[in-house]
Amino acid sequence: MTLEELPLNECVQFWHSKSDHIAAYEKFKMLSVTGGVPRYLEELKPDLSAEANIKDLCFISGGLFVDEFERIFSDLFSKRSPLYKKIVRFIAEGPSDIKTICQQLKISQTGMIGEYLEDLKISGFISRDFTWNIKSGMESKLSKYRLSDNYLRFYLKYIEKRLRQIQQNQLLNITISNLPGWHSMMGMQFENLVLNNRLWIKEQLSLDPEEIIIDNPFFSTKDKKIPGLSN
């Protein structure tokens, strides 16, 4: 059974009575780090801004998210955690197919890679997205693996590279929005939130399920590039 995140309408309940008075962008900034993981949302302090919450969790020595990455992989994958980490680190840079993953990590496509990817998928860390034929509207056999856990991407992008500084409390005055690549990273986090909540979003927009052909991300192979579309 795949571990699923809470839908957005349940996530906002963690702001308690203050939820209606907090800007949507403030909530989005927080969810860009926690996703819909209940354990992470429980750490939310409604009286603090998203920036202050993120600093407490990510950029102060002893913050929950500083060591959470190592705890996750040690507890779930034990001795095999190094390879799982390599896979996650590569996919964190952008969705990728299994062939490219194997090539970049220099591992056999016929080996245990399928099992590793499935383990990460069941754990809720990655998702497998199938594209579709833009002419027929039919689902394609082409698929890419996407890092669907917002915390993992945030950790790899901003926390891991600054661990020494964080452990020495040198980043207490950091401005989150000035972090390198912040806006592009937020775009990927937003995509995750949309894809993880697609059913709820369609309900809120009163979209008729029968009129929706495909709701997965679209991509094409390099040798089948479609004019006007990027891969």
PDB file of C-alpha atoms in Angstrom:
ATOM      1  CA  MET A   1       0.000   0.000   0.000  1.00  0.00           C
ATOM      2  CA  THR A   2       1.427   3.367  -1.048  1.00  0.00           C
ATOM      3  CA  LEU A   3       1.736   5.917   1.753  1.00  0.00           C
ATOM      4  CA  GLU A   4      -0.279   8.953   0.677  1.00  0.00           C
ATOM      5  CA  GLU A   5      -0.135  12.537   1.894  1.00  0.00           C
ATOM      6  CA  LEU A   6      -3.090  14.380   3.355  1.00  0.00           C
ATOM      7  CA  PRO A   7      -5.166  16.409   0.865  1.00  0.00           C
ATOM      8  CA  LEU A   8      -4.824  20.189   0.975  1.00  0.00           C
ATOM      9  CA  ASN A   9      -8.181  20.732   2.665  1.00  0.00           C
ATOM     10  CA  GLU A  10      -6.964  18.636   5.597  1.00  0.00           C
ATOM     11  CA  CYS A  11      -3.489  20.185   5.630  1.00  0.00           C
ATOM     12  CA  VAL A  12      -4.868  23.661   6.339  1.00  0.00           C
ATOM     13  CA  GLN A  13      -6.469  22.351   9.530  1.00  0.00           C
ATOM     14  CA  PHE A  14      -3.005  22.286  11.104  1.00  0.00           C
ATOM     15  CA  TRP A  15      -3.155  26.090  11.207  1.00  0.00           C
ATOM     16  CA  HIS A  16      -6.166  25.633  13.510  1.00  0.00           C
ATOM     17  CA  SER A  17      -8.260  28.744  14.165  1.00  0.00           C
ATOM     18  CA  LYS A  18      -5.719  30.987  12.420  1.00  0.00           C
ATOM     19  CA  SER A  19      -6.125  29.271   9.050  1.00  0.00           C
ATOM     20  CA  ASP A  20      -8.616  31.794   7.638  1.00  0.00           C
ATOM     21  CA  HIS A  21      -6.314  34.694   8.499  1.00  0.00           C
ATOM     22  CA  ILE A  22      -3.139  33.342   6.894  1.00  0.00           C
ATOM     23  CA  ALA A  23      -2.376  34.139   3.258  1.00  0.00           C
ATOM     24  CA  ALA A  24      -2.475  31.275   0.779  1.00  0.00           C
ATOM     25  CA  TYR A  25       1.129  31.960  -0.240  1.00  0.00           C
ATOM     26  CA  GLU A  26       2.257  31.594   3.384  1.00  0.00           C
ATOM     27  CA  LYS A  27       0.608  28.183   3.516  1.00  0.00           C
ATOM     28  CA  PHE A  28       2.125  27.255   0.171  1.00  0.00           C
ATOM     29  CA  LYS A  29       5.640  28.123   1.366  1.00  0.00           C
ATOM     30  CA  MET A  30       5.170  25.846   4.350  1.00  0.00           C
ATOM     31  CA  LEU A  31       3.688  23.023   2.285  1.00  0.00           C
ATOM     32  CA  SER A  32       6.551  23.363  -0.185  1.00  0.00           C
ATOM     33  CA  VAL A  33       8.709  21.910   2.594  1.00  0.00           C
ATOM     34  CA  THR A  34       6.343  19.595   4.464  1.00  0.00           C
ATOM     35  CA  GLY A  35       4.036  18.401   1.708  1.00  0.00           C
ATOM     36  CA  GLY A  36       0.966  16.743   3.191  1.00  0.00           C
ATOM     37  CA  VAL A  37       2.889  14.571   5.660  1.00  0.00           C
ATOM     38  CA  PRO A  38       0.999  14.648   9.001  1.00  0.00           C
ATOM     39  CA  ARG A  39       4.137  14.127  11.104  1.00  0.00           C
ATOM     40  CA  TYR A  40       5.696  17.225   9.559  1.00  0.00           C
ATOM     41  CA  LEU A  41       2.561  19.344   9.717  1.00  0.00           C
ATOM     42  CA  GLU A  42       2.298  18.601  13.435  1.00  0.00           C
ATOM     43  CA  GLU A  43       5.484  20.635  13.896  1.00  0.00           C
ATOM     44  CA  LEU A  44       3.815  23.721  12.426  1.00  0.00           C
ATOM     45  CA  LYS A  45       3.494  26.664  14.802  1.00  0.00           C
ATOM     46  CA  PRO A  46       0.490  28.723  13.613  1.00  0.00           C
ATOM     47  CA  ASP A  47       1.672  31.830  15.483  1.00  0.00           C
ATOM     48  CA  LEU A  48       4.860  31.966  13.397  1.00  0.00           C
ATOM     49  CA  SER A  49       5.264  32.949   9.758  1.00  0.00           C
ATOM     50  CA  ALA A  50       6.144  30.314   7.174  1.00  0.00           C
ATOM     51  CA  GLU A  51       9.678  31.720   7.042  1.00  0.00           C
ATOM     52  CA  ALA A  52      10.112  31.399  10.815  1.00  0.00           C
ATOM     53  CA  ASN A  53       8.686  27.873  10.813  1.00  0.00           C
ATOM     54  CA  ILE A  54      11.015  26.805   8.006  1.00  0.00           C
ATOM     55  CA  LYS A  55      14.020  28.297   9.798  1.00  0.00           C
ATOM     56  CA  ASP A  56      13.176  26.444  13.019  1.00  0.00           C
ATOM     57  CA  LEU A  57      12.760  23.123  11.230  1.00  0.00           C
ATOM     58  CA  CYS A  58      15.507  23.364   8.622  1.00  0.00           C
ATOM     59  CA  PHE A  59      18.216  25.856   9.488  1.00  0.00           C
ATOM     60  CA  ILE A  60      18.746  25.588  13.246  1.00  0.00           C
ATOM     61  CA  SER A  61      20.893  22.907  14.860  1.00  0.00           C
ATOM     62  CA  GLY A  62      18.600  20.177  16.181  1.00  0.00           C
ATOM     63  CA  GLY A  63      15.713  21.138  13.888  1.00  0.00           C
ATOM     64  CA  LEU A  64      13.584  18.144  12.919  1.00  0.00           C
ATOM     65  CA  PHE A  65      14.317  18.405   9.201  1.00  0.00           C
ATOM     66  CA  VAL A  66      18.083  18.716   9.637  1.00  0.00           C
ATOM     67  CA  ASP A  67      18.544  15.025  10.458  1.00  0.00           C
ATOM     68  CA  GLU A  68      15.256  13.615   9.150  1.00  0.00           C
ATOM     69  CA  PHE A  69      16.720  12.576   5.782  1.00  0.00           C
ATOM     70  CA  GLU A  70      19.293  10.263   7.362  1.00  0.00           C
ATOM     71  CA  ARG A  71      16.728   8.858   9.792  1.00  0.00           C
ATOM     72  CA  ILE A  72      14.321   8.031   6.976  1.00  0.00           C
ATOM     73  CA  PHE A  73      16.790   6.096   4.872  1.00  0.00           C
ATOM     74  CA  SER A  74      18.449   4.382   7.813  1.00  0.00           C
ATOM     75  CA  ASP A  75      15.141   3.214   9.305  1.00  0.00           C
ATOM     76  CA  LEU A  76      13.463   2.161   6.052  1.00  0.00           C
ATOM     77  CA  PHE A  77      16.288   0.848   3.912  1.00  0.00           C
ATOM     78  CA  SER A  78      19.091  -0.018   6.342  1.00  0.00           C
ATOM     79  CA  LYS A  79      22.252  -1.277   4.577  1.00  0.00           C
ATOM     80  CA  ARG A  80      20.787  -0.617   1.133  1.00  0.00           C
ATOM     81  CA  SER A  81      20.163   3.056   1.859  1.00  0.00           C
ATOM     82  CA  PRO A  82      23.192   4.366  -0.159  1.00  0.00           C
ATOM     83  CA  LEU A  83      21.680   3.236  -3.476  1.00  0.00           C
ATOM     84  CA  TYR A  84      18.222   4.528  -2.561  1.00  0.00           C
ATOM     85  CA  LYS A  85      19.826   7.884  -1.753  1.00  0.00           C
ATOM     86  CA  LYS A  86      21.605   7.955  -5.122  1.00  0.00           C
ATOM     87  CA  ILE A  87      18.338   7.322  -6.935  1.00  0.00           C
ATOM     88  CA  VAL A  88      16.509  10.035  -4.994  1.00  0.00           C
ATOM     89  CA  ARG A  89      19.338  12.546  -5.479  1.00  0.00           C
ATOM     90  CA  PHE A  90      19.272  12.027  -9.233  1.00  0.00           C
ATOM     91  CA  ILE A  91      15.480  12.208  -9.581  1.00  0.00           C
ATOM     92  CA  ALA A  92      15.452  15.335  -7.396  1.00  0.00           C
ATOM     93  CA  GLU A  93      17.020  17.206 -10.321  1.00  0.00           C
ATOM     94  CA  GLY A  94      14.003  16.386 -12.498  1.00  0.00           C
ATOM     95  CA  PRO A  95      11.789  13.481 -13.630  1.00  0.00           C
ATOM     96  CA  SER A  96      13.667  10.682 -15.363  1.00  0.00           C
ATOM     97  CA  ASP A  97      12.977   7.341 -17.040  1.00  0.00           C
ATOM     98  CA  ILE A  98      14.467   4.096 -15.783  1.00  0.00           C
ATOM     99  CA  LYS A  99      16.993   3.865 -18.633  1.00  0.00           C
ATOM    100  CA  THR A 100      18.471   7.278 -17.854  1.00  0.00           C
ATOM    101  CA  ILE A 101      18.525   6.543 -14.130  1.00  0.00           C
ATOM    102  CA  CYS A 102      20.523   3.369 -14.752  1.00  0.00           C
ATOM    103  CA  GLN A 103      22.908   5.103 -17.139  1.00  0.00           C
ATOM    104  CA  GLN A 104      23.622   7.964 -14.758  1.00  0.00           C
ATOM    105  CA  LEU A 105      24.066   5.702 -11.738  1.00  0.00           C
ATOM    106  CA  LYS A 106      25.985   3.100 -13.770  1.00  0.00           C
ATOM    107  CA  ILE A 107      23.794   0.205 -12.707  1.00  0.00           C
ATOM    108  CA  SER A 108      22.180  -2.595 -14.704  1.00  0.00           C
ATOM    109  CA  GLN A 109      18.642  -2.033 -15.937  1.00  0.00           C
ATOM    110  CA  THR A 110      18.021  -5.772 -15.592  1.00  0.00           C
ATOM    111  CA  GLY A 111      19.072  -5.883 -11.941  1.00  0.00           C
ATOM    112  CA  MET A 112      17.256  -4.821  -8.775  1.00  0.00           C
ATOM    113  CA  ILE A 113      16.569  -1.263  -9.917  1.00  0.00           C
ATOM    114  CA  GLY A 114      12.878  -2.007 -10.507  1.00  0.00           C
ATOM    115  CA  GLU A 115      12.522  -3.227  -6.934  1.00  0.00           C
ATOM    116  CA  TYR A 116      14.310  -0.168  -5.542  1.00  0.00           C
ATOM    117  CA  LEU A 117      12.082   2.198  -7.504  1.00  0.00           C
ATOM    118  CA  GLU A 118       8.979   0.341  -6.367  1.00  0.00           C
ATOM    119  CA  ASP A 119      10.132   0.552  -2.732  1.00  0.00           C
ATOM    120  CA  LEU A 120      10.561   4.312  -3.064  1.00  0.00           C
ATOM    121  CA  LYS A 121       7.163   4.558  -4.742  1.00  0.00           C
ATOM    122  CA  ILE A 122       5.405   2.560  -2.017  1.00  0.00           C
ATOM    123  CA  SER A 123       7.096   4.714   0.620  1.00  0.00           C
ATOM    124  CA  GLY A 124       5.556   7.789  -1.008  1.00  0.00           C
ATOM    125  CA  PHE A 125       8.875   9.357  -1.995  1.00  0.00           C
ATOM    126  CA  ILE A 126       8.563   9.066  -5.776  1.00  0.00           C
ATOM    127  CA  SER A 127       5.734   8.704  -8.293  1.00  0.00           C
ATOM    128  CA  ARG A 128       5.668   7.118 -11.716  1.00  0.00           C
ATOM    129  CA  ASP A 129       3.967   9.303 -14.307  1.00  0.00           C
ATOM    130  CA  PHE A 130       2.835   7.911 -17.661  1.00  0.00           C
ATOM    131  CA  THR A 131       2.569  10.381 -20.515  1.00  0.00           C
ATOM    132  CA  TRP A 132       0.012  10.128 -23.321  1.00  0.00           C
ATOM    133  CA  ASN A 133      -0.222  10.310 -27.083  1.00  0.00           C
ATOM    134  CA  ILE A 134      -1.135  13.908 -27.829  1.00  0.00           C
ATOM    135  CA  LYS A 135      -3.014  12.901 -31.005  1.00  0.00           C
ATOM    136  CA  SER A 136      -5.030   9.947 -29.742  1.00  0.00           C
ATOM    137  CA  GLY A 137      -5.287  10.956 -26.092  1.00  0.00           C
ATOM    138  CA  MET A 138      -4.375   7.399 -25.112  1.00  0.00           C
ATOM    139  CA  GLU A 139      -1.975   6.701 -22.263  1.00  0.00           C
ATOM    140  CA  SER A 140       1.527   5.865 -23.457  1.00  0.00           C
ATOM    141  CA  LYS A 141       3.919   3.191 -22.244  1.00  0.00           C
ATOM    142  CA  LEU A 142       6.478   5.951 -21.701  1.00  0.00           C
ATOM    143  CA  SER A 143       6.912   6.858 -18.065  1.00  0.00           C
ATOM    144  CA  LYS A 144       9.166   8.919 -15.844  1.00  0.00           C
ATOM    145  CA  TYR A 145       9.842   8.791 -12.139  1.00  0.00           C
ATOM    146  CA  ARG A 146       9.267  12.042 -10.259  1.00  0.00           C
ATOM    147  CA  LEU A 147      10.353  12.973  -6.750  1.00  0.00           C
ATOM    148  CA  SER A 148       6.950  13.529  -5.151  1.00  0.00           C
ATOM    149  CA  ASP A 149       8.082  14.151  -1.567  1.00  0.00           C
ATOM    150  CA  ASN A 150       8.574  17.886  -1.040  1.00  0.00           C
ATOM    151  CA  TYR A 151      10.717  17.511   2.064  1.00  0.00           C
ATOM    152  CA  LEU A 152      13.278  15.301   0.309  1.00  0.00           C
ATOM    153  CA  ARG A 153      13.778  17.814  -2.504  1.00  0.00           C
ATOM    154  CA  PHE A 154      14.042  20.728  -0.071  1.00  0.00           C
ATOM    155  CA  TYR A 155      16.602  18.831   1.999  1.00  0.00           C
ATOM    156  CA  LEU A 156      18.755  17.901  -0.983  1.00  0.00           C
ATOM    157  CA  LYS A 157      18.507  21.380  -2.480  1.00  0.00           C
ATOM    158  CA  TYR A 158      19.055  23.544   0.583  1.00  0.00           C
ATOM    159  CA  ILE A 159      19.813  21.666   3.802  1.00  0.00           C
ATOM    160  CA  GLU A 160      22.340  18.972   2.905  1.00  0.00           C
ATOM    161  CA  LYS A 161      24.796  21.424   1.309  1.00  0.00           C
ATOM    162  CA  ARG A 162      24.715  23.622   4.420  1.00  0.00           C
ATOM    163  CA  LEU A 163      24.789  21.021   7.194  1.00  0.00           C
ATOM    164  CA  ARG A 164      28.029  22.262   8.750  1.00  0.00           C
ATOM    165  CA  GLN A 165      26.751  25.847   8.862  1.00  0.00           C
ATOM    166  CA  ILE A 166      23.405  24.715  10.263  1.00  0.00           C
ATOM    167  CA  GLN A 167      25.030  22.608  12.972  1.00  0.00           C
ATOM    168  CA  GLN A 168      27.027  25.686  13.998  1.00  0.00           C
ATOM    169  CA  ASN A 169      23.915  27.895  13.888  1.00  0.00           C
ATOM    170  CA  GLN A 170      25.432  30.185  11.268  1.00  0.00           C
ATOM    171  CA  LEU A 171      22.201  30.546   9.279  1.00  0.00           C
ATOM    172  CA  LEU A 172      19.886  31.999  11.904  1.00  0.00           C
ATOM    173  CA  ASN A 173      19.352  35.150   9.851  1.00  0.00           C
ATOM    174  CA  ILE A 174      18.982  33.475   6.464  1.00  0.00           C
ATOM    175  CA  THR A 175      16.307  34.875   4.117  1.00  0.00           C
ATOM    176  CA  ILE A 176      14.527  31.856   2.656  1.00  0.00           C
ATOM    177  CA  SER A 177      13.351  33.529  -0.545  1.00  0.00           C
ATOM    178  CA  ASN A 178      16.943  34.550  -1.381  1.00  0.00           C
ATOM    179  CA  LEU A 179      18.178  30.962  -1.516  1.00  0.00           C
ATOM    180  CA  PRO A 180      19.655  30.034  -4.935  1.00  0.00           C
ATOM    181  CA  GLY A 181      17.058  28.687  -7.349  1.00  0.00           C
ATOM    182  CA  TRP A 182      14.235  29.323  -4.873  1.00  0.00           C
ATOM    183  CA  HIS A 183      11.568  30.233  -7.424  1.00  0.00           C
ATOM    184  CA  SER A 184      12.299  27.328  -9.797  1.00  0.00           C
ATOM    185  CA  MET A 185      12.333  24.924  -6.857  1.00  0.00           C
ATOM    186  CA  MET A 186       9.006  26.295  -5.655  1.00  0.00           C
ATOM    187  CA  GLY A 187       7.621  25.593  -9.116  1.00  0.00           C
ATOM    188  CA  MET A 188       8.501  21.909  -8.786  1.00  0.00           C
ATOM    189  CA  GLN A 189       7.063  21.805  -5.266  1.00  0.00           C
ATOM    190  CA  PHE A 190       3.857  23.409  -6.526  1.00  0.00           C
ATOM    191  CA  GLU A 191       3.613  20.772  -9.264  1.00  0.00           C
ATOM    192  CA  ASN A 192       3.879  18.062  -6.612  1.00  0.00           C
ATOM    193  CA  LEU A 193       1.091  19.610  -4.560  1.00  0.00           C
ATOM    194  CA  VAL A 194      -1.156  19.844  -7.627  1.00  0.00           C
ATOM    195  CA  LEU A 195      -0.483  16.274  -8.765  1.00  0.00           C
ATOM    196  CA  ASN A 196      -0.842  14.880  -5.251  1.00  0.00           C
ATOM    197  CA  ASN A 197      -4.190  16.670  -4.911  1.00  0.00           C
ATOM    198  CA  ARG A 198      -5.553  16.323  -8.425  1.00  0.00           C
ATOM    199  CA  LEU A 199      -8.743  14.527  -7.378  1.00  0.00           C
ATOM    200  CA  TRP A 200      -9.632  17.147  -4.771  1.00  0.00           C
ATOM    201  CA  ILE A 201      -8.763  20.002  -7.157  1.00  0.00           C
ATOM    202  CA  LYS A 202     -11.022  18.574  -9.858  1.00  0.00           C
ATOM    203  CA  GLU A 203     -13.852  18.378  -7.349  1.00  0.00           C
ATOM    204  CA  GLN A 204     -13.304  21.991  -6.279  1.00  0.00           C
ATOM    205  CA  LEU A 205     -13.375  23.116  -9.911  1.00  0.00           C
ATOM    206  CA  SER A 206     -16.491  21.012 -10.582  1.00  0.00           C
ATOM    207  CA  LEU A 207     -14.762  19.255 -13.459  1.00  0.00           C
ATOM    208  CA  ASP A 208     -16.648  16.321 -14.922  1.00  0.00           C
ATOM    209  CA  PRO A 209     -14.383  13.227 -14.672  1.00  0.00           C
ATOM    210  CA  GLU A 210     -15.841  11.930 -17.941  1.00  0.00           C
ATOM    211  CA  GLU A 211     -14.502  14.989 -19.751  1.00  0.00           C
ATOM    212  CA  ILE A 212     -10.948  14.493 -18.489  1.00  0.00           C
ATOM    213  CA  ILE A 213      -8.890  12.181 -20.678  1.00  0.00           C
ATOM    214  CA  ILE A 214      -5.529  12.302 -18.897  1.00  0.00           C
ATOM    215  CA  ASP A 215      -4.309  14.263 -15.868  1.00  0.00           C
ATOM    216  CA  ASN A 216      -0.645  13.229 -15.830  1.00  0.00           C
ATOM    217  CA  PRO A 217       2.312  15.459 -16.799  1.00  0.00           C
ATOM    218  CA  PHE A 218       3.067  15.422 -20.532  1.00  0.00           C
ATOM    219  CA  PHE A 219       6.498  14.661 -21.954  1.00  0.00           C
ATOM    220  CA  SER A 220       7.944  13.119 -25.098  1.00  0.00           C
ATOM    221  CA  THR A 221      11.153  11.318 -25.998  1.00  0.00           C
ATOM    222  CA  LYS A 222      13.985  13.256 -27.610  1.00  0.00           C
ATOM    223  CA  ASP A 223      13.574  11.370 -30.880  1.00  0.00           C
ATOM    224  CA  LYS A 224       9.846  12.149 -30.958  1.00  0.00           C
ATOM    225  CA  LYS A 225       9.954  15.800 -30.065  1.00  0.00           C
ATOM    226  CA  ILE A 226       6.764  17.657 -30.908  1.00  0.00           C
ATOM    227  CA  PRO A 227       7.106  21.206 -32.318  1.00  0.00           C
ATOM    228  CA  GLY A 228       6.115  23.821 -29.775  1.00  0.00           C
ATOM    229  CA  LEU A 229       6.540  21.487 -26.807  1.00  0.00           C
ATOM    230  CA  SER A 230       9.595  20.909 -24.626  1.00  0.00           C
ATOM    231  CA  ASN A 231      10.520  17.540 -23.166  1.00  0.00           C
TER     232      ASN A 231
END
